[in-house]
mmCIF file of C-alpha atoms in Angstrom:
data_model
loop_
_atom_site.group_PDB
_atom_site.id
_atom_site.type_symbol
_atom_site.label_atom_id
_atom_site.label_comp_id
_atom_site.label_asym_id
_atom_site.label_seq_id
_atom_site.Cartn_x
_atom_site.Cartn_y
_atom_site.Cartn_z
ATOM 1 C CA UNK Y 188 -9.322 -0.544 -13.458
ATOM 2 C CA UNK Y 189 -7.139 -3.608 -12.930
ATOM 3 C CA UNK Y 190 -4.161 -2.099 -14.796
ATOM 4 C CA UNK Y 191 -4.557 1.258 -13.046
ATOM 5 C CA UNK Y 192 -4.688 -0.502 -9.670
ATOM 6 C CA UNK Y 193 -1.622 -2.597 -10.487
ATOM 7 C CA UNK Y 194 0.416 0.447 -11.477
ATOM 8 C CA UNK Y 195 -0.686 2.809 -8.712
ATOM 9 C CA UNK Y 196 -0.499 0.333 -5.810
ATOM 10 C CA UNK Y 197 2.849 -1.059 -6.996
ATOM 11 C CA UNK Y 198 4.263 2.430 -7.485
ATOM 12 C CA UNK Y 199 2.988 4.129 -4.341
ATOM 13 C CA UNK Y 200 2.970 1.191 -1.899
ATOM 14 C CA UNK Y 201 4.698 -1.938 -3.198
ATOM 15 C CA UNK Y 202 4.262 -4.695 -5.746
ATOM 16 C CA UNK Y 203 3.833 -7.156 -2.869
ATOM 17 C CA UNK Y 204 0.772 -5.248 -1.643
ATOM 18 C CA UNK Y 205 -0.783 -5.420 -5.099
ATOM 19 C CA UNK Y 206 -0.295 -9.188 -5.432
ATOM 20 C CA UNK Y 207 -2.219 -9.686 -2.187
ATOM 21 C CA UNK Y 208 -5.431 -9.212 -4.181
ATOM 22 C CA UNK Y 209 -5.262 -12.910 -5.072
ATOM 23 C CA UNK Y 210 -4.877 -14.361 -1.569
ATOM 24 C CA UNK Y 211 -6.167 -11.702 0.820
ATOM 25 C CA UNK Y 212 -9.894 -12.369 0.181
ATOM 26 C CA UNK Y 213 -9.447 -15.861 1.641
ATOM 27 C CA UNK Y 214 -7.086 -14.700 4.384
ATOM 28 C CA UNK Y 215 -9.931 -14.267 6.863
ATOM 29 C CA UNK Y 216 -10.161 -18.066 7.113
ATOM 30 C CA UNK Y 217 -6.921 -18.068 9.123
ATOM 31 C CA UNK Y 218 -7.595 -14.721 10.774
ATOM 32 C CA UNK Y 219 -7.881 -16.248 14.238
ATOM 33 C CA UNK Y 220 -5.182 -18.900 13.899
ATOM 34 C CA UNK Y 221 -2.482 -18.786 16.563
ATOM 35 C CA UNK Y 222 1.163 -19.806 16.200
ATOM 36 C CA UNK Y 223 0.956 -20.570 12.482
ATOM 37 C CA UNK Y 224 3.242 -17.882 11.081
ATOM 38 C CA UNK Y 225 4.549 -16.169 14.207
ATOM 39 C CA UNK Y 226 5.201 -16.812 17.900
ATOM 40 C CA UNK Y 227 3.353 -13.639 18.904
ATOM 41 C CA UNK Y 228 -0.213 -13.905 20.263
ATOM 42 C CA UNK Y 229 -3.149 -13.246 17.940
ATOM 43 C CA UNK Y 230 -5.362 -10.488 19.335
ATOM 44 C CA UNK Y 231 -8.125 -11.306 16.836
ATOM 45 C CA UNK Y 232 -8.961 -14.368 18.937
ATOM 46 C CA UNK Y 233 -10.483 -12.005 21.524
ATOM 47 C CA UNK Y 234 -12.188 -9.488 19.226
ATOM 48 C CA UNK Y 235 -15.935 -10.017 19.684
ATOM 49 C CA UNK Y 236 -16.967 -9.232 16.117
ATOM 50 C CA UNK Y 237 -14.462 -11.817 14.863
ATOM 51 C CA UNK Y 238 -16.314 -14.603 16.693
ATOM 52 C CA UNK Y 239 -17.501 -17.400 14.394
ATOM 53 C CA UNK Y 240 -21.211 -17.820 13.771
ATOM 54 C CA UNK Y 241 -23.346 -20.824 12.883
ATOM 55 C CA UNK Y 242 -25.032 -21.010 9.497
ATOM 56 C CA UNK Y 243 -28.435 -20.742 11.218
ATOM 57 C CA UNK Y 244 -27.456 -17.539 12.999
ATOM 58 C CA UNK Y 245 -26.193 -15.974 9.741
ATOM 59 C CA UNK Y 246 -29.480 -16.781 7.967
ATOM 60 C CA UNK Y 247 -31.346 -15.494 11.022
ATOM 61 C CA UNK Y 248 -29.385 -12.247 11.210
ATOM 62 C CA UNK Y 249 -29.516 -11.381 7.531
ATOM 63 C CA UNK Y 250 -33.202 -12.297 7.295
ATOM 64 C CA UNK Y 251 -34.287 -10.189 10.307
ATOM 65 C CA UNK Y 252 -34.982 -13.397 12.188
ATOM 66 C CA UNK Y 253 -37.166 -14.778 9.392
ATOM 67 C CA UNK Y 254 -36.110 -17.454 6.896
ATOM 68 C CA UNK Y 255 -38.823 -16.049 4.624
ATOM 69 C CA UNK Y 256 -36.749 -12.922 3.950
ATOM 70 C CA UNK Y 257 -33.682 -15.017 3.131
ATOM 71 C CA UNK Y 258 -35.837 -17.054 0.745
ATOM 72 C CA UNK Y 259 -37.170 -13.900 -0.933
ATOM 73 C CA UNK Y 260 -33.618 -12.617 -1.533
ATOM 74 C CA UNK Y 261 -32.549 -15.929 -3.111
ATOM 75 C CA UNK Y 262 -35.608 -15.854 -5.373
ATOM 76 C CA UNK Y 263 -34.724 -12.288 -6.385
ATOM 77 C CA UNK Y 264 -31.291 -13.408 -7.551
ATOM 78 C CA UNK Y 265 -32.906 -16.261 -9.490
ATOM 79 C CA UNK Y 266 -35.289 -13.853 -11.231
ATOM 80 C CA UNK Y 267 -32.357 -11.948 -12.748
ATOM 81 C CA UNK Y 268 -31.763 -14.896 -15.097
ATOM 82 C CA UNK Y 269 -35.316 -15.346 -16.377
ATOM 83 C CA UNK Y 270 -36.440 -13.425 -19.417
ATOM 84 C CA UNK Y 271 -37.734 -9.928 -18.783
ATOM 85 C CA UNK Y 272 -40.635 -10.182 -21.208
ATOM 86 C CA UNK Y 273 -42.194 -13.056 -19.277
ATOM 87 C CA UNK Y 274 -41.351 -15.381 -16.460
ATOM 88 C CA UNK Y 275 -41.200 -19.123 -17.026
ATOM 89 C CA UNK Y 276 -43.574 -20.082 -14.269
ATOM 90 C CA UNK Y 277 -42.368 -23.683 -14.074
ATOM 91 C CA UNK Y 278 -38.799 -22.557 -13.480
ATOM 92 C CA UNK Y 279 -39.668 -19.968 -10.809
ATOM 93 C CA UNK Y 280 -41.981 -22.384 -8.962
ATOM 94 C CA UNK Y 281 -39.432 -25.184 -9.200
ATOM 95 C CA UNK Y 282 -36.688 -23.000 -7.735
ATOM 96 C CA UNK Y 283 -39.065 -21.780 -4.997
ATOM 97 C CA UNK Y 284 -39.827 -25.364 -3.974
ATOM 98 C CA UNK Y 285 -36.093 -26.209 -4.106
ATOM 99 C CA UNK Y 286 -35.175 -23.358 -1.738
ATOM 100 C CA UNK Y 287 -38.072 -24.123 0.612
ATOM 101 C CA UNK Y 288 -36.912 -27.746 0.891
ATOM 102 C CA UNK Y 289 -33.328 -26.639 1.655
ATOM 103 C CA UNK Y 290 -34.501 -24.290 4.417
ATOM 104 C CA UNK Y 291 -37.031 -26.788 5.839
ATOM 105 C CA UNK Y 292 -34.414 -29.557 6.043
ATOM 106 C CA UNK Y 293 -32.174 -27.089 7.891
ATOM 107 C CA UNK Y 294 -28.947 -28.114 6.125
ATOM 108 C CA UNK Y 295 -26.125 -27.452 8.599
ATOM 109 C CA UNK Y 296 -23.068 -28.296 6.528
ATOM 110 C CA UNK Y 297 -21.879 -24.954 5.194
ATOM 111 C CA UNK Y 298 -20.336 -26.187 1.941
ATOM 112 C CA UNK Y 299 -23.382 -28.353 1.148
ATOM 113 C CA UNK Y 300 -25.735 -25.433 1.830
ATOM 114 C CA UNK Y 301 -23.798 -23.037 -0.410
ATOM 115 C CA UNK Y 302 -23.668 -25.588 -3.240
ATOM 116 C CA UNK Y 303 -27.389 -26.319 -2.959
ATOM 117 C CA UNK Y 304 -28.487 -22.671 -3.094
ATOM 118 C CA UNK Y 305 -26.312 -22.037 -6.150
ATOM 119 C CA UNK Y 306 -27.445 -25.087 -8.179
ATOM 120 C CA UNK Y 307 -30.583 -23.442 -9.749
ATOM 121 C CA UNK Y 308 -28.623 -20.385 -10.841
ATOM 122 C CA UNK Y 309 -25.662 -22.380 -12.172
ATOM 123 C CA UNK Y 310 -28.065 -24.675 -14.032
ATOM 124 C CA UNK Y 311 -29.975 -21.784 -15.589
ATOM 125 C CA UNK Y 312 -26.769 -19.992 -16.605
ATOM 126 C CA UNK Y 313 -25.479 -23.237 -18.137
ATOM 127 C CA UNK Y 314 -28.679 -23.662 -20.167
ATOM 128 C CA UNK Y 315 -28.567 -20.042 -21.328
ATOM 129 C CA UNK Y 316 -24.965 -20.412 -22.486
ATOM 130 C CA UNK Y 317 -25.699 -23.735 -24.188
ATOM 131 C CA UNK Y 318 -28.671 -22.274 -26.051
ATOM 132 C CA UNK Y 319 -26.819 -19.005 -26.778
ATOM 133 C CA UNK Y 320 -29.717 -17.166 -25.162
ATOM 134 C CA UNK Y 321 -28.813 -13.489 -25.571
ATOM 135 C CA UNK Y 322 -32.070 -12.262 -23.996
ATOM 136 C CA UNK Y 323 -30.810 -13.159 -20.524
ATOM 137 C CA UNK Y 324 -28.085 -11.025 -18.932
ATOM 138 C CA UNK Y 325 -26.176 -13.457 -16.722
ATOM 139 C CA UNK Y 326 -23.762 -10.861 -15.271
ATOM 140 C CA UNK Y 327 -26.112 -9.834 -12.447
ATOM 141 C CA UNK Y 328 -26.849 -13.395 -11.402
ATOM 142 C CA UNK Y 329 -23.161 -14.386 -11.405
ATOM 143 C CA UNK Y 330 -22.155 -11.303 -9.429
ATOM 144 C CA UNK Y 331 -24.941 -11.665 -6.864
ATOM 145 C CA UNK Y 332 -24.642 -15.413 -6.256
ATOM 146 C CA UNK Y 333 -20.845 -15.251 -5.920
ATOM 147 C CA UNK Y 334 -21.249 -12.302 -3.547
ATOM 148 C CA UNK Y 335 -23.970 -14.151 -1.617
ATOM 149 C CA UNK Y 336 -21.962 -17.376 -1.284
ATOM 150 C CA UNK Y 337 -18.645 -15.691 -0.424
ATOM 151 C CA UNK Y 338 -20.092 -13.397 2.230
ATOM 152 C CA UNK Y 339 -22.259 -16.137 3.765
ATOM 153 C CA UNK Y 340 -19.130 -18.263 4.093
ATOM 154 C CA UNK Y 341 -17.189 -15.309 5.528
ATOM 155 C CA UNK Y 342 -19.963 -14.533 8.019
ATOM 156 C CA UNK Y 343 -19.628 -17.990 9.589
ATOM 157 C CA UNK Y 344 -15.932 -17.225 10.223
ATOM 158 C CA UNK Y 345 -16.592 -13.844 11.836
ATOM 159 C CA UNK Y 346 -19.910 -12.123 12.583
ATOM 160 C CA UNK Y 347 -18.554 -8.774 11.371
ATOM 161 C CA UNK Y 348 -18.602 -10.041 7.778
ATOM 162 C CA UNK Y 349 -22.400 -10.255 7.882
ATOM 163 C CA UNK Y 350 -22.346 -6.561 6.975
ATOM 164 C CA UNK Y 351 -20.804 -7.462 3.618
ATOM 165 C CA UNK Y 352 -23.738 -9.770 2.894
ATOM 166 C CA UNK Y 353 -26.267 -6.951 3.304
ATOM 167 C CA UNK Y 354 -25.914 -5.309 -0.180
ATOM 168 C CA UNK Y 355 -26.350 -8.612 -2.065
ATOM 169 C CA UNK Y 356 -29.293 -9.508 0.182
ATOM 170 C CA UNK Y 357 -30.874 -6.067 -0.309
ATOM 171 C CA UNK Y 358 -30.566 -6.206 -4.108
ATOM 172 C CA UNK Y 359 -32.011 -9.733 -4.284
ATOM 173 C CA UNK Y 360 -34.809 -8.800 -1.875
ATOM 174 C CA UNK Y 361 -35.634 -5.668 -3.874
ATOM 175 C CA UNK Y 362 -35.713 -7.517 -7.184
ATOM 176 C CA UNK Y 363 -38.078 -10.153 -5.759
ATOM 177 C CA UNK Y 364 -40.472 -7.576 -4.310
ATOM 178 C CA UNK Y 365 -40.361 -5.632 -7.578
ATOM 179 C CA UNK Y 366 -41.390 -8.705 -9.556
ATOM 180 C CA UNK Y 367 -44.073 -9.661 -7.027
ATOM 181 C CA UNK Y 368 -45.479 -6.122 -7.280
ATOM 182 C CA UNK Y 369 -45.425 -6.145 -11.071
ATOM 183 C CA UNK Y 370 -47.176 -9.482 -11.571
ATOM 184 C CA UNK Y 371 -49.493 -9.414 -8.543
ATOM 185 C CA UNK Y 372 -50.854 -5.957 -9.369
ATOM 186 C CA UNK Y 373 -51.388 -6.948 -13.030
ATOM 187 C CA UNK Y 374 -53.091 -10.208 -12.046
ATOM 188 C CA UNK Y 375 -55.412 -8.487 -9.532
ATOM 189 C CA UNK Y 376 -56.352 -5.764 -12.016
ATOM 190 C CA UNK Y 377 -57.062 -8.279 -14.785
ATOM 191 C CA UNK Y 378 -58.422 -11.250 -12.837
ATOM 192 C CA UNK Y 379 -60.603 -9.356 -10.366
ATOM 193 C CA UNK Y 380 -61.512 -6.505 -12.710
ATOM 194 C CA UNK Y 381 -60.093 -3.927 -10.288
ATOM 195 C CA UNK Y 382 -58.778 -0.494 -11.234
ATOM 196 C CA UNK Y 383 -55.025 -0.865 -11.860
ATOM 197 C CA UNK Y 384 -54.169 1.981 -9.454
ATOM 198 C CA UNK Y 385 -56.147 0.315 -6.668
ATOM 199 C CA UNK Y 386 -54.472 -3.039 -7.342
ATOM 200 C CA UNK Y 387 -51.009 -1.473 -7.352
ATOM 201 C CA UNK Y 388 -51.676 0.425 -4.140
ATOM 202 C CA UNK Y 389 -53.025 -2.741 -2.469
ATOM 203 C CA UNK Y 390 -49.934 -4.762 -3.403
ATOM 204 C CA UNK Y 391 -47.595 -1.994 -2.199
ATOM 205 C CA UNK Y 392 -49.362 -1.859 1.177
ATOM 206 C CA UNK Y 393 -49.179 -5.653 1.559
ATOM 207 C CA UNK Y 394 -45.464 -5.670 0.727
ATOM 208 C CA UNK Y 395 -44.786 -2.803 3.131
ATOM 209 C CA UNK Y 396 -46.332 -4.885 5.918
ATOM 210 C CA UNK Y 397 -43.318 -7.191 5.596
ATOM 211 C CA UNK Y 398 -41.114 -4.350 6.811
ATOM 212 C CA UNK Y 399 -42.980 -3.646 10.051
ATOM 213 C CA UNK Y 400 -41.168 -6.329 12.086
ATOM 214 C CA UNK Y 401 -37.604 -5.393 10.999
ATOM 215 C CA UNK Y 402 -38.403 -1.700 11.464
ATOM 216 C CA UNK Y 403 -39.594 -2.290 15.029
ATOM 217 C CA UNK Y 404 -36.500 -4.363 15.753
ATOM 218 C CA UNK Y 405 -34.220 -1.613 14.409
ATOM 219 C CA UNK Y 406 -36.057 1.094 16.345
ATOM 220 C CA UNK Y 407 -35.793 -0.905 19.572
ATOM 221 C CA UNK Y 408 -32.073 -1.452 19.033
ATOM 222 C CA UNK Y 409 -31.533 2.254 18.400
ATOM 223 C CA UNK Y 410 -33.457 3.244 21.564
ATOM 224 C CA UNK Y 411 -31.442 0.871 23.754
ATOM 225 C CA UNK Y 412 -28.023 1.774 22.330
ATOM 226 C CA UNK Y 413 -25.971 3.911 24.688
ATOM 227 C CA UNK Y 414 -22.590 5.316 23.695
ATOM 228 C CA UNK Y 415 -19.511 4.296 25.696
ATOM 229 C CA UNK Y 416 -18.137 7.789 25.159
ATOM 230 C CA UNK Y 417 -19.290 10.518 27.534
ATOM 231 C CA UNK Y 418 -18.321 13.915 28.936
ATOM 232 C CA UNK Y 419 -16.001 12.374 31.541
ATOM 233 C CA UNK Y 420 -13.912 10.882 28.735
ATOM 234 C CA UNK Y 421 -14.000 14.081 26.700
ATOM 235 C CA UNK Y 422 -12.915 16.303 29.602
ATOM 236 C CA UNK Y 423 -10.128 13.915 30.613
ATOM 237 C CA UNK Y 424 -8.714 13.612 27.107
ATOM 238 C CA UNK Y 425 -8.963 17.342 26.421
ATOM 239 C CA UNK Y 426 -7.068 17.873 29.692
ATOM 240 C CA UNK Y 427 -4.260 15.648 28.372
ATOM 241 C CA UNK Y 428 -4.244 17.625 25.138
ATOM 242 C CA UNK Y 429 -3.908 20.965 26.923
ATOM 243 C CA UNK Y 430 -1.346 19.797 29.511
ATOM 244 C CA UNK Y 431 0.965 17.597 27.421
ATOM 245 C CA UNK Y 432 3.690 18.096 24.862
ATOM 246 C CA UNK Y 433 2.718 17.495 21.203
ATOM 247 C CA UNK Y 434 4.919 14.369 21.081
ATOM 248 C CA UNK Y 435 3.349 12.822 24.203
ATOM 249 C CA UNK Y 436 2.139 9.230 23.944
ATOM 250 C CA UNK Y 437 -0.983 7.684 25.452
ATOM 251 C CA UNK Y 438 -0.586 4.091 26.614
ATOM 252 C CA UNK Y 439 -3.630 1.936 27.305
ATOM 253 C CA UNK Y 440 -5.412 -1.132 26.013
ATOM 254 C CA UNK Y 441 -6.322 -0.816 22.333
ATOM 255 C CA UNK Y 442 -10.151 -0.576 22.546
ATOM 256 C CA UNK Y 443 -10.408 3.204 22.879
ATOM 257 C CA UNK Y 444 -7.278 4.140 20.954
ATOM 258 C CA UNK Y 445 -9.244 6.061 18.320
ATOM 259 C CA UNK Y 446 -10.886 8.188 21.017
ATOM 260 C CA UNK Y 447 -7.507 9.017 22.496
ATOM 261 C CA UNK Y 448 -6.063 10.010 19.111
ATOM 262 C CA UNK Y 449 -8.993 12.239 18.255
ATOM 263 C CA UNK Y 450 -9.796 13.970 21.557
ATOM 264 C CA UNK Y 451 -6.296 14.127 23.078
ATOM 265 C CA UNK Y 452 -4.682 14.599 19.657
ATOM 266 C CA UNK Y 453 -1.738 12.474 20.794
ATOM 267 C CA UNK Y 454 -0.131 9.291 19.525
ATOM 268 C CA UNK Y 455 -1.246 5.996 21.066
ATOM 269 C CA UNK Y 456 0.486 2.667 21.609
ATOM 270 C CA UNK Y 457 -2.102 0.825 19.536
ATOM 271 C CA UNK Y 458 -5.752 1.079 18.547
ATOM 272 C CA UNK Y 459 -8.554 -0.632 16.651
ATOM 273 C CA UNK Y 460 -6.568 -0.735 13.402
ATOM 274 C CA UNK Y 461 -3.305 -1.946 14.940
ATOM 275 C CA UNK Y 462 -4.454 -4.197 17.788
ATOM 276 C CA UNK Y 463 -2.906 -7.386 16.433
ATOM 277 C CA UNK Y 464 0.676 -6.324 17.123
ATOM 278 C CA UNK Y 465 3.342 -7.162 19.753
ATOM 279 C CA UNK Y 466 2.147 -4.127 21.719
ATOM 280 C CA UNK Y 467 -0.680 -6.350 22.995
ATOM 281 C CA UNK Y 468 1.819 -8.554 24.812
ATOM 282 C CA UNK Y 469 3.828 -5.673 26.241
ATOM 283 C CA UNK Y 470 0.865 -3.590 27.452
ATOM 284 C CA UNK Y 471 -0.727 -6.743 28.858
ATOM 285 C CA UNK Y 472 2.488 -7.446 30.729
ATOM 286 C CA UNK Y 473 2.597 -3.882 32.094
ATOM 287 C CA UNK Y 474 -0.909 -4.351 33.478
ATOM 288 C CA UNK Y 475 -0.162 -7.834 34.810
ATOM 289 C CA UNK Y 476 3.254 -7.519 36.412
ATOM 290 C CA UNK Y 477 3.828 -6.412 40.014
ATOM 291 C CA UNK Y 478 7.420 -5.417 39.115
ATOM 292 C CA UNK Y 479 7.361 -1.651 38.709
ATOM 293 C CA UNK Y 480 10.846 -1.548 37.193
ATOM 294 C CA UNK Y 481 9.785 -3.967 34.467
ATOM 295 C CA UNK Y 482 6.578 -1.996 33.811
ATOM 296 C CA UNK Y 483 8.548 1.253 33.466
ATOM 297 C CA UNK Y 484 11.124 -0.463 31.241
ATOM 298 C CA UNK Y 485 8.415 -1.809 28.938
ATOM 299 C CA UNK Y 486 6.692 1.568 28.664
ATOM 300 C CA UNK Y 487 10.012 3.240 27.893
ATOM 301 C CA UNK Y 488 10.683 0.702 25.125
ATOM 302 C CA UNK Y 489 7.169 1.151 23.707
ATOM 303 C CA UNK Y 490 7.588 4.920 23.622
ATOM 304 C CA UNK Y 491 11.092 4.705 22.131
ATOM 305 C CA UNK Y 492 10.265 2.100 19.472
ATOM 306 C CA UNK Y 493 7.062 3.541 18.062
ATOM 307 C CA UNK Y 494 4.844 1.219 16.055
ATOM 308 C CA UNK Y 495 7.394 -1.312 14.782
ATOM 309 C CA UNK Y 496 7.754 -3.600 17.776
ATOM 310 C CA UNK Y 497 8.553 -6.765 15.828
ATOM 311 C CA UNK Y 498 10.264 -5.285 12.752
ATOM 312 C CA UNK Y 499 13.902 -4.479 12.082
ATOM 313 C CA UNK Y 500 13.598 -0.959 13.490
ATOM 314 C CA UNK Y 501 12.867 -2.108 17.030
ATOM 315 C CA UNK Y 502 14.647 -3.696 19.987
ATOM 316 C CA UNK Y 503 13.109 -7.089 19.204
ATOM 317 C CA UNK Y 504 13.908 -6.840 15.482
ATOM 318 C CA UNK Y 505 17.500 -5.753 16.042
ATOM 319 C CA UNK Y 506 18.250 -8.496 18.574
ATOM 320 C CA UNK Y 507 16.419 -11.196 16.648
ATOM 321 C CA UNK Y 508 18.156 -10.345 13.369
ATOM 322 C CA UNK Y 509 21.409 -11.362 15.059
ATOM 323 C CA UNK Y 510 20.409 -14.437 17.086
ATOM 324 C CA UNK Y 511 17.393 -15.577 15.009
ATOM 325 C CA UNK Y 512 15.546 -16.968 18.021
ATOM 326 C CA UNK Y 513 12.317 -15.207 19.022
ATOM 327 C CA UNK Y 514 12.008 -16.796 22.471
ATOM 328 C CA UNK Y 515 15.623 -15.988 23.349
ATOM 329 C CA UNK Y 516 15.110 -12.433 22.105
ATOM 330 C CA UNK Y 517 12.138 -12.003 24.458
ATOM 331 C CA UNK Y 518 14.241 -13.430 27.320
ATOM 332 C CA UNK Y 519 17.041 -10.930 26.604
ATOM 333 C CA UNK Y 520 14.570 -8.027 26.476
ATOM 334 C CA UNK Y 521 12.967 -8.996 29.794
ATOM 335 C CA UNK Y 522 16.417 -8.839 31.404
ATOM 336 C CA UNK Y 523 17.523 -5.635 29.692
ATOM 337 C CA UNK Y 524 14.328 -3.711 30.424
ATOM 338 C CA UNK Y 525 14.801 -3.816 34.215
ATOM 339 C CA UNK Y 526 18.432 -2.660 33.995
ATOM 340 C CA UNK Y 527 19.767 0.871 33.736
ATOM 341 C CA UNK Y 528 21.566 1.901 30.561
ATOM 342 C CA UNK Y 529 25.033 1.040 31.905
ATOM 343 C CA UNK Y 530 23.976 -2.387 33.189
ATOM 344 C CA UNK Y 531 22.150 -3.143 29.958
ATOM 345 C CA UNK Y 532 25.213 -2.243 27.889
ATOM 346 C CA UNK Y 533 27.414 -4.602 29.887
ATOM 347 C CA UNK Y 534 24.883 -7.407 29.640
ATOM 348 C CA UNK Y 535 24.492 -7.000 25.855
ATOM 349 C CA UNK Y 536 28.274 -6.964 25.350
ATOM 350 C CA UNK Y 537 28.271 -10.765 25.673
ATOM 351 C CA UNK Y 538 26.488 -11.137 22.345
ATOM 352 C CA UNK Y 539 26.560 -7.868 20.402
ATOM 353 C CA UNK Y 540 29.144 -5.392 19.151
ATOM 354 C CA UNK Y 541 29.161 -1.709 20.118
ATOM 355 C CA UNK Y 542 27.169 -0.553 17.083
ATOM 356 C CA UNK Y 543 24.465 -3.152 17.667
ATOM 357 C CA UNK Y 544 24.345 -2.349 21.390
ATOM 358 C CA UNK Y 545 23.812 1.349 20.733
ATOM 359 C CA UNK Y 546 20.994 0.589 18.304
ATOM 360 C CA UNK Y 547 19.281 -1.729 20.805
ATOM 361 C CA UNK Y 548 19.659 0.811 23.628
ATOM 362 C CA UNK Y 549 18.187 3.526 21.390
ATOM 363 C CA UNK Y 550 14.983 1.474 21.448
ATOM 364 C CA UNK Y 551 15.060 0.402 25.098
ATOM 365 C CA UNK Y 552 16.808 3.220 26.965
ATOM 366 C CA UNK Y 553 16.201 6.416 25.013
ATOM 367 C CA UNK Y 554 14.957 9.603 26.645
ATOM 368 C CA UNK Y 555 11.280 8.843 26.064
ATOM 369 C CA UNK Y 556 8.585 11.404 25.305
ATOM 370 C CA UNK Y 557 5.990 12.306 27.895
ATOM 371 C CA UNK Y 558 3.761 9.330 28.697
ATOM 372 C CA UNK Y 559 0.163 9.069 29.860
ATOM 373 C CA UNK Y 560 -1.140 5.689 30.991
ATOM 374 C CA UNK Y 561 -4.933 5.362 30.977
ATOM 375 C CA UNK Y 562 -6.896 2.673 32.774
ATOM 376 C CA UNK Y 563 -10.675 2.538 32.994
ATOM 377 C CA UNK Y 564 -13.308 0.506 34.783
ATOM 378 C CA UNK Y 565 -14.105 -1.578 31.703
ATOM 379 C CA UNK Y 566 -10.548 -2.944 31.732
ATOM 380 C CA UNK Y 567 -11.340 -4.909 34.920
ATOM 381 C CA UNK Y 568 -13.837 -6.990 32.983
ATOM 382 C CA UNK Y 569 -11.280 -7.351 30.185
ATOM 383 C CA UNK Y 570 -8.556 -8.539 32.564
ATOM 384 C CA UNK Y 571 -8.796 -12.100 31.300
ATOM 385 C CA UNK Y 572 -7.914 -10.805 27.844
ATOM 386 C CA UNK Y 573 -4.940 -8.536 28.567
ATOM 387 C CA UNK Y 574 -3.623 -10.968 31.188
ATOM 388 C CA UNK Y 575 -3.752 -13.755 28.599
ATOM 389 C CA UNK Y 576 -1.546 -11.752 26.239
ATOM 390 C CA UNK Y 577 0.635 -10.360 29.018
ATOM 391 C CA UNK Y 578 1.470 -13.850 30.294
ATOM 392 C CA UNK Y 579 1.992 -15.250 26.806
ATOM 393 C CA UNK Y 580 4.325 -18.281 26.788
ATOM 394 C CA UNK Y 581 6.702 -17.753 23.861
ATOM 395 C CA UNK Y 582 8.350 -21.132 24.390
ATOM 396 C CA UNK Y 583 5.075 -22.986 23.836
ATOM 397 C CA UNK Y 584 4.269 -20.718 20.893
ATOM 398 C CA UNK Y 585 7.686 -21.463 19.374
ATOM 399 C CA UNK Y 586 7.174 -25.220 19.716
ATOM 400 C CA UNK Y 587 3.746 -25.034 18.066
ATOM 401 C CA UNK Y 588 5.045 -22.721 15.326
ATOM 402 C CA UNK Y 589 7.875 -25.180 14.581
ATOM 403 C CA UNK Y 590 5.544 -28.153 14.391
ATOM 404 C CA UNK Y 591 3.291 -26.327 11.918
ATOM 405 C CA UNK Y 592 6.090 -25.473 9.491
ATOM 406 C CA UNK Y 593 6.209 -27.355 6.209
ATOM 407 C CA UNK Y 594 9.953 -27.951 6.548
ATOM 408 C CA UNK Y 595 9.345 -29.774 9.831
ATOM 409 C CA UNK Y 596 6.641 -31.956 8.313
#
């Protein structure tokens, strides 16, 4: 799998994309950092599901509001490294007490918590390896505890990552309930002299009672969930589709970009998979400015440049490749965008040759495709967000970016 991935990704995308496998898993730690690698704003700072979460809230969310469920899942992972023929009662009880103490003391330091919950499993795996115990399959325990620790850590950096914790939690929870069912039903049948089918049915019913609370919570959530999409949106977007040219572009804030692409079947400035791009600054500035000429100039540039606003094939990229100063490049663009093509050419002549000027103008003063600009009521409440990006201070960002560079240090 690894070799096939290396060859296919390197061949069809690039070798650089393949080598990201080593560092990308930890990249989310800096996902919301601003001014570290670029002077552009970081849209992820305003994405709700990227908000950090406390350790308590992660445990609460994954355990349906009950620490008991979190405890059960941890015990399930532990049970994967005890022999299948029998369970060493002292070990299981010892681990149970250990986890109860950790949860009762409400350990808040994330690293300490993750180390503490992994100690029993690491210890047991170490003993099994030392004793060359082949009856225990340690693969499941290693996979599950690494998954559990990594996703718990990730969830504190962004609430969206809690979803990735669900499979490991579900497997651990299922294993624990399976073992409880197996031993409880056998003990009841033997100890109380009850028919084994009655004992098994009784245990199943008791275990199912655990699921009543989370089921009710899920049902209540489902009943109260109302879609943001409605017929008014559908009719409006289908109207754009029927009235516009196939190469028309829809400009708006990024939140509903996927709707626009699907229902209007037209390209968009940016959407939920491309929100952290320079388009956020430019669209924010269009919404913020009271200078209509500047707004029109920005929209024309957006429609002429496509999706590569900060790369080489864009007005910013072309200018910056020559002067190598992001803040000055933005300053030049703000002046050029309000000028007509002739005025812009004369202004650019101070710094660029004819070939470079024509390339820049092809991104700022082309004959743009048809443009639709959509605003909606929800964007009033989001004004603090798009205004923040629209009024972005590139000078301050440049200073901060410089101070953070290793060369400067």
